[in-house]
XYZ file of C-alpha atoms in Angstrom:
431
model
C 41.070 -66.426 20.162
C 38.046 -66.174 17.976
C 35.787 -69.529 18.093
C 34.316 -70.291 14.845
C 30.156 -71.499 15.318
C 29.270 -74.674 14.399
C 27.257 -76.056 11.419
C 24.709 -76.680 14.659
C 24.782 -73.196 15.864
C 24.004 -71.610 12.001
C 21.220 -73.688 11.966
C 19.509 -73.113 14.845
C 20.116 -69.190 14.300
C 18.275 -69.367 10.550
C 15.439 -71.513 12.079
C 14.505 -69.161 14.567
C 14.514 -65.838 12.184
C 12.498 -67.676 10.159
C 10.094 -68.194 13.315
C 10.344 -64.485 14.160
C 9.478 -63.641 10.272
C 6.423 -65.448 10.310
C 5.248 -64.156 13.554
C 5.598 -60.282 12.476
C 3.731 -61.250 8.949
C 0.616 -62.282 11.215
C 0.798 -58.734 13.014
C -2.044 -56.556 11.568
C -0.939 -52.994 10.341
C -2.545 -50.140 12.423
C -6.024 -48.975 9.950
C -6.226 -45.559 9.113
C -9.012 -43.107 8.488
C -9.210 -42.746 4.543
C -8.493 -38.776 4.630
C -5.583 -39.385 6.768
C -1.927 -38.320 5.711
C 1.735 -38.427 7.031
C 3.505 -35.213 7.637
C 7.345 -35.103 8.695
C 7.639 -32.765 11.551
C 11.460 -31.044 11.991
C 11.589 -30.712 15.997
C 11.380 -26.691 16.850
C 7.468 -27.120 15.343
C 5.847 -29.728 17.916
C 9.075 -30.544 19.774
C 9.357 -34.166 18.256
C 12.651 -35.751 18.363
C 14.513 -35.282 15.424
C 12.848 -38.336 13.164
C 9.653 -38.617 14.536
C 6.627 -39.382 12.387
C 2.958 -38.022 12.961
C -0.239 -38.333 11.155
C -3.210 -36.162 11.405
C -6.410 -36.013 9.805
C -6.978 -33.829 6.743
C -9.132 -30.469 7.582
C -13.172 -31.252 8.244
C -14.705 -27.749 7.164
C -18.045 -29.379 9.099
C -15.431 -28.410 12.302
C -13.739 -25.406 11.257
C -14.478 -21.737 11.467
C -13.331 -18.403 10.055
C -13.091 -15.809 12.833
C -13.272 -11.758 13.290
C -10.570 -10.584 14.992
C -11.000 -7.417 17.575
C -11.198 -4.713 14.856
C -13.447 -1.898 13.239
C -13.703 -2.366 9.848
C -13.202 0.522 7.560
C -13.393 1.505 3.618
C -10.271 1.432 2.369
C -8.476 -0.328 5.109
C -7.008 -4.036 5.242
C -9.564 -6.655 7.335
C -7.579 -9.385 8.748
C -9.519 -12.852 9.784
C -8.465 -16.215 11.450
C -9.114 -19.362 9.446
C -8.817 -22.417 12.200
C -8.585 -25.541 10.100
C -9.870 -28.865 12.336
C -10.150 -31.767 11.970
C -13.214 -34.401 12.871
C -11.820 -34.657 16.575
C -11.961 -30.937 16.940
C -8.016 -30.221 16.998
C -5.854 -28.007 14.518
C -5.389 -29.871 11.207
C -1.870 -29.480 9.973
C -2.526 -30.441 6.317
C 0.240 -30.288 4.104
C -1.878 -28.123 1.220
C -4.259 -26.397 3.615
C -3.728 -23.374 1.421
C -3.979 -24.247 -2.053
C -7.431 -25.977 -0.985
C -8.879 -22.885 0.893
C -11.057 -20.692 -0.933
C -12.244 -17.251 0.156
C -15.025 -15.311 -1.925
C -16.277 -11.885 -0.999
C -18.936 -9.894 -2.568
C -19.765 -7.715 -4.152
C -16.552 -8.507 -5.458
C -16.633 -5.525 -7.705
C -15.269 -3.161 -4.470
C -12.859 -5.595 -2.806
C -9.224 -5.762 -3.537
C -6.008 -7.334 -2.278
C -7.326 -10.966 -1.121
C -4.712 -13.099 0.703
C -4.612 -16.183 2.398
C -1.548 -16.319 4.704
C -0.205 -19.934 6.838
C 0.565 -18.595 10.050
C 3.461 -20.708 12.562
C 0.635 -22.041 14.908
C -1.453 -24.187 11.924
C -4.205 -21.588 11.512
C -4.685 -19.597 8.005
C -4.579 -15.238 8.048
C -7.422 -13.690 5.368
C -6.845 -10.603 4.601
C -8.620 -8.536 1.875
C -9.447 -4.744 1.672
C -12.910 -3.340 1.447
C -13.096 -0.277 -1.060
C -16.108 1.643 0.568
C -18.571 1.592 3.483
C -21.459 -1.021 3.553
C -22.230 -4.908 3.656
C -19.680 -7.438 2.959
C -21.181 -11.350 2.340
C -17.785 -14.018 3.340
C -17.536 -17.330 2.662
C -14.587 -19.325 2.709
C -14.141 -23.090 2.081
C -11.834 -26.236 2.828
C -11.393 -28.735 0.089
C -14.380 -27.755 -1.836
C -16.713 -27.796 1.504
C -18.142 -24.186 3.347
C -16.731 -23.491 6.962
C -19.281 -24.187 9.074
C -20.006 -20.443 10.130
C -20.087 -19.432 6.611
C -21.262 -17.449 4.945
C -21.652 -14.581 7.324
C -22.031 -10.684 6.728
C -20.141 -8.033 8.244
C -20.629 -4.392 8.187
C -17.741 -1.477 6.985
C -18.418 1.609 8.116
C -16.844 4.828 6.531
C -13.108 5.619 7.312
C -12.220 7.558 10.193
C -8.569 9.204 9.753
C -7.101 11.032 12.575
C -3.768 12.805 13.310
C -1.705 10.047 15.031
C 1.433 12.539 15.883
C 3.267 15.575 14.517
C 6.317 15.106 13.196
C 8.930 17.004 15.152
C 10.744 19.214 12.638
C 14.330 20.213 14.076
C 15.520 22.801 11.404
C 19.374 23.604 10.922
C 20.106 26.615 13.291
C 18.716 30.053 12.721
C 16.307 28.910 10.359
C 12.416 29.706 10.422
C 9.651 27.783 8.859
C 7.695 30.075 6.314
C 4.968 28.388 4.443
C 5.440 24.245 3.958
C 3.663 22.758 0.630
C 4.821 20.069 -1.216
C 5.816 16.734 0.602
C 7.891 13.234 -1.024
C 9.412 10.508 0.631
C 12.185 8.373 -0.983
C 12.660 4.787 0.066
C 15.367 5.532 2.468
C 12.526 7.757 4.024
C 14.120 10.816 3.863
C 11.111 13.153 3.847
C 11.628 16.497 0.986
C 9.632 19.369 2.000
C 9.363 22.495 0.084
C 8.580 26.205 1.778
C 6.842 28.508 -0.372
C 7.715 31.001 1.629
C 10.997 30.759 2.154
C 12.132 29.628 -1.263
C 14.090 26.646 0.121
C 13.678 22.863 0.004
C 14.360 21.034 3.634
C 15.678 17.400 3.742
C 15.079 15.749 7.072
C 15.177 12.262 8.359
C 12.115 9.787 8.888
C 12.324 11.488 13.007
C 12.286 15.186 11.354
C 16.033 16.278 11.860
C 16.651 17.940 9.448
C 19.579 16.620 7.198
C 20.066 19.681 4.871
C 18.475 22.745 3.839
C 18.458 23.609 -0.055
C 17.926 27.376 -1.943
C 16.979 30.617 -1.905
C 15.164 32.952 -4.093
C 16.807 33.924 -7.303
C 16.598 33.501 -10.678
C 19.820 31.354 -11.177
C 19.677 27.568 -11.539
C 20.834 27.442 -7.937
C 18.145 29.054 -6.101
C 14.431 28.601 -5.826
C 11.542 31.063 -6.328
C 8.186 29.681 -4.791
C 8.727 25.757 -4.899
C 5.509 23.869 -4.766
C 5.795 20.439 -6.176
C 8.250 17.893 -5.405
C 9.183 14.282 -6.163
C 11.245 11.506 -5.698
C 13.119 10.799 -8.743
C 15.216 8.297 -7.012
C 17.097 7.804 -3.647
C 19.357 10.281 -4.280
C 17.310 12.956 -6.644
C 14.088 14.735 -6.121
C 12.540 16.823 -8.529
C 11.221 20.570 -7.617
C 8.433 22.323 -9.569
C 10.001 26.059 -9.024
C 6.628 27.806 -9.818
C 7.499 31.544 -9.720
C 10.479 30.737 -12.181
C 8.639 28.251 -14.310
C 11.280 25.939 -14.497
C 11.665 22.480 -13.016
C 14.637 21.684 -10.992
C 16.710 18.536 -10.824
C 18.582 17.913 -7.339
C 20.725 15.531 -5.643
C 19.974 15.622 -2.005
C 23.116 13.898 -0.852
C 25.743 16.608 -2.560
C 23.159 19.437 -2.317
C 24.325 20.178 -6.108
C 21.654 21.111 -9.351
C 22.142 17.994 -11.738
C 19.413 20.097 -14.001
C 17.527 23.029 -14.431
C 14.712 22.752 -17.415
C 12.416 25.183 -18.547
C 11.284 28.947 -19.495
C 8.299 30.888 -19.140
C 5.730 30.125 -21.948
C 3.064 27.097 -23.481
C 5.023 25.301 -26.092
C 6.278 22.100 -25.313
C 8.969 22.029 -22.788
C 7.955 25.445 -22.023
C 5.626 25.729 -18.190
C 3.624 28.088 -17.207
C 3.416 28.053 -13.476
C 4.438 24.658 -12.990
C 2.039 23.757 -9.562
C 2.898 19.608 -9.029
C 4.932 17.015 -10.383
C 5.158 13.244 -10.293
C 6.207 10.007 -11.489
C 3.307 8.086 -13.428
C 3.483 4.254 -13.157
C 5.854 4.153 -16.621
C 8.060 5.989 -14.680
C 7.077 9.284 -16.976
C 7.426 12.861 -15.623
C 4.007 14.105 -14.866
C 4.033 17.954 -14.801
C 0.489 20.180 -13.491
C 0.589 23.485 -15.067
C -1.269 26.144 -13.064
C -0.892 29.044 -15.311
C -1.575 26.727 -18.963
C -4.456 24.895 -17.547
C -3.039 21.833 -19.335
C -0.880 18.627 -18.059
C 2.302 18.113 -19.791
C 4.102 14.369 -19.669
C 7.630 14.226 -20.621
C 10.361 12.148 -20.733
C 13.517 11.302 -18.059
C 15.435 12.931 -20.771
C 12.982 16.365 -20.525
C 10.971 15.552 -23.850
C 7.627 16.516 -24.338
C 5.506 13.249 -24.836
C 1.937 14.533 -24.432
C -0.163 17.181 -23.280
C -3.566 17.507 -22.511
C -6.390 19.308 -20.744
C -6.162 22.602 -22.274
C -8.504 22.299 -24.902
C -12.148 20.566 -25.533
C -15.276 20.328 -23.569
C -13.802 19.889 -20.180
C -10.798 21.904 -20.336
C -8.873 22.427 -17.097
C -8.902 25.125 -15.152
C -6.300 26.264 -13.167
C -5.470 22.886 -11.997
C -3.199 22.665 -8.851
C -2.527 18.504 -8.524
C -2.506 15.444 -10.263
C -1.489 11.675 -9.963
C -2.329 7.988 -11.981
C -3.259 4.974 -10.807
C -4.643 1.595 -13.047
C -3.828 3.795 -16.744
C -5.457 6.914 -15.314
C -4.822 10.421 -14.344
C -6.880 11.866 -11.583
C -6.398 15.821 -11.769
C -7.793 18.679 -9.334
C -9.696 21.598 -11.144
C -9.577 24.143 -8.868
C -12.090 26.646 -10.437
C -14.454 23.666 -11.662
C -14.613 22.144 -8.080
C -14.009 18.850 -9.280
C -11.834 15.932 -9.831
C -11.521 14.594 -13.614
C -10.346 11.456 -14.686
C -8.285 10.827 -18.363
C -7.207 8.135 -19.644
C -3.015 7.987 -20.130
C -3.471 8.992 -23.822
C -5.151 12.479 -22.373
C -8.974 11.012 -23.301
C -10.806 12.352 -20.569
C -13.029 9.704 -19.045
C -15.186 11.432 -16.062
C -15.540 13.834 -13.174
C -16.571 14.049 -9.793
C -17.028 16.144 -7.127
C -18.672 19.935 -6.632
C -17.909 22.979 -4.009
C -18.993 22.542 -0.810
C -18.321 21.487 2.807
C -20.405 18.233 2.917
C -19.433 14.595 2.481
C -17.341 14.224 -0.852
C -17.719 18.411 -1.789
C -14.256 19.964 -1.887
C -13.455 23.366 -1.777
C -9.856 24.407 -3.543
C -8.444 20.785 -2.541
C -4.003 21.360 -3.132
C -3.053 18.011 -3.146
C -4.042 14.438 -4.248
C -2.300 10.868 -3.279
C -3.508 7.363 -4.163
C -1.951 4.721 -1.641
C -1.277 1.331 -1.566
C -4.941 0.213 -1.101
C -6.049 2.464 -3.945
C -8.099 5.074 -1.922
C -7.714 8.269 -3.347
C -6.491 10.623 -0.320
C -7.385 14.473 -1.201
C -6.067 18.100 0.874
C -9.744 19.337 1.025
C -7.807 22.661 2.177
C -10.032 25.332 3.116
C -12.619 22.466 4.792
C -9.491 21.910 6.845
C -9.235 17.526 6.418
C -8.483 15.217 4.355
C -11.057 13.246 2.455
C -11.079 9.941 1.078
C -12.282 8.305 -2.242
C -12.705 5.078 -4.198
C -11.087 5.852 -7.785
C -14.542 5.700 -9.311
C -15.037 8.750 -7.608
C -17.327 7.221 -4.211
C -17.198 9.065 -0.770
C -15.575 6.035 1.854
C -14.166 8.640 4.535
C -12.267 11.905 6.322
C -10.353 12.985 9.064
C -11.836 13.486 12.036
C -9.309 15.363 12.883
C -9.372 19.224 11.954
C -5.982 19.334 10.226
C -5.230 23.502 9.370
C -4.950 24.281 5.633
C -3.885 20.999 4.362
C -1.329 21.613 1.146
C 0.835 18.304 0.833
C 0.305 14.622 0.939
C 2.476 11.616 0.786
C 3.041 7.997 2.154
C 6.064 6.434 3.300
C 7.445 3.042 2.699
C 6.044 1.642 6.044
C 1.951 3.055 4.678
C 2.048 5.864 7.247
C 0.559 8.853 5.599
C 2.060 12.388 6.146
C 0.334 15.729 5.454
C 1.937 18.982 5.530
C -0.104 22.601 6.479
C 1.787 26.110 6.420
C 3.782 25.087 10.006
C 3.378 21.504 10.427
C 3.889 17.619 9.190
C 1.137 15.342 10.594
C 0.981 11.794 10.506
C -2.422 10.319 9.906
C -3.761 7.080 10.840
């Protein structure tokens, strides 16, 4: 049986919330620094229960620092730094827009590229940025509008130093031979296409060097290859092979093995090649054909239509150029018999040179191949030097191998940035 409370018992119980009301309204709230926050922390982060509440104090720039880590910095590689937000007591802020109020600045600002501020799991900020070419760098960074207080600080690049990391360990189909290796392309599956002059065949082989499948011969048919140079990824399953000694380009699907088109005769019209050295896809996705024997450049369509060509006439005529590739609206070709690289604009204007014959610091000597990577250095086969130099695109030395790499002849990167060079027997990886 359920007894009901009295009229007595109600009473009592109201008066003494009421007491218990007026004792927690004369209980002073806890007084907070005026920068602090709250921040709702799930458990896995500080290992909170599930519901706790924290505050900490906003980030004091007065107390915080921007760090080096252990590394050598080079032209033309990315620097990475430590930002360690604190706060007034000296521990790891944990503001909720650390990021958005962090400012880095870098000069000369004119040759740095790529600057990124990362958050990083333990409450500390990655900076990032990538240093075109050799020389002093002034840093400062800043935490809601205030300098760090080590900044600003200098720190020195010093030229890039490439060397061959490993050889990649080709394991041809059996009973084959390798004659002469050139041209080089990697798809984004990283299948690696390599073409043998020599042996007028293309090889497929996997990022380890197995090779996959083994494509051609010589002939004159649209089956078979006659000296292949150039080659490109036209997507994951297509390349595209500049069959020099035929003058015809060749269209191929790497998974069947099977022509899907051969273009192209003998002569200097349009649509016509003569000695068709290099090929590649500009950044509109354009075919960019190098044209050994017509000292020209022709760009064409997906659909094999002539769109421009240029080089072949005017004060700085090409000749006998061997490679070219684009980067920021420009095309960046090798003259081989001028020693030098020239820039044009994407309309053909050309812009300016660099370079001259020799076997110093940024002289070339009958370079084969070019590549710009991801960080914009412009990566050149110096081939009878025997390395691989490096340049900013407006032409500056910023480093070589130190490695003596044999008759360099291809170049190309892979999705993961390593870079691969091919000479007559071997694929090197750089680093």
């Amino acid at each position: 049986m359920v007894q009901k409370s009295s009229s007595w018992d109600i009473m009592q119980n109201k008066q003494n919330l009421k007491q218990r009301f007026e004792e927690l309204r004369g209980i002073q709230a806890a007084q907070h620094h005026q920068t602090s926050f709250i921040k709702f922390y799930p458990t896995p982060v500080v290992n909170f229960n599930l519901g706790d509440i924290a505050t900490k104090d906003m980030a004091d720039a007065s107390q915080s620092t921007l760090e080096e880590l252990n590394q050598t910095l080079q032209a033309g590689v990315e620097a990475k730094f430590i930002l360690f937000p604190k706060t007034p007591d000296g521990e790891i802020s944990y503001q909720l827009d650390l990021k958005q109020k962090t400012e880095v600045t870098i000069e000369p600002t004119r040759d740095v590229i790529q600057i990124t501020v990362c958050e990083t799991k333990n409450g500390t900020l990655e900076v990032s940025f990538i240093p075109q070419i050799p020389g002093s760098y002034n840093i400062e960074a800043k935490i809601n509008g205030d300098t760090l207080a080590n900044c600003p600080f200098t720190v020195e690049v010093k030229e890039r130093e490439l060397t061959v990391g490993s050889e990649l360990d080709l394991k041809l189909l059996e009973g084959d031979r390798i004659g002469i290796l050139w041209g080089i392309a990697v798809n984004t599956t990283r299948k690696i296409v390599v073409t043998d002059f020599d042996k007028d065949c293309v090889y497929i082989f996997d990022k380890e060097g197995k090779c996959l499948r083994k494509l051609g011969s010589k002939g004159n048919n649209a089956v078979i290859f006659n000296g292949p140079i150039g080659v490109t990824s036209f997507s994951d399953d297509e390349i595209l092979i500049a069959d020099t000694a035929n003058c015809r380009m060749q269209q191929v699907n790497i998974q069947t093995g099977t022509i899907v088109k051969a273009f192209g005769k003998f002569g200097v019209g349009k649509g016509e090649f003569s000695a068709p050295w290099d090929v590649f896809l500009d950044e509109e996705s354009r075919i960019v054909l190098t044209e050994f024997g017509a000292n020209r450049i022709q760009v064409m369509s997906h659909e094999w239509e002539t769109i421009s060509i240029f080089g072949n006439s005017g004060p700085e005529k090409l000749n006998r150029p061997m490679s070219c590739v684009s980067c920021q609206k420009m095309f960046f070709v090798w003259d081989t018999d001028n020693h030098c690289i020239k820039i044009f604009h994407q309309t053909g204007t050309f812009l300016h040179k660099f370079g001259k014959k020799g076997n110093q610091d940024g002289q070339l000597n009958k370079p084969y191949a070019l590549l710009i990577d991801s960080s914009n250095n412009l990566l050149v086969c110096d081939t009878i030097n025997n390395r691989v130099q490096q340049f900013s695109l407006d032409g500056r030395f910023t480093g070589k191998s130190i490695t003596h790499i044999q008759s360099p002849r291809g170049i190309a990167a892979t999705p993961d940035g390593r870079i691969l060079v091919t000479t007559p027997k071997k694929v090197f990886v750089l680093k």
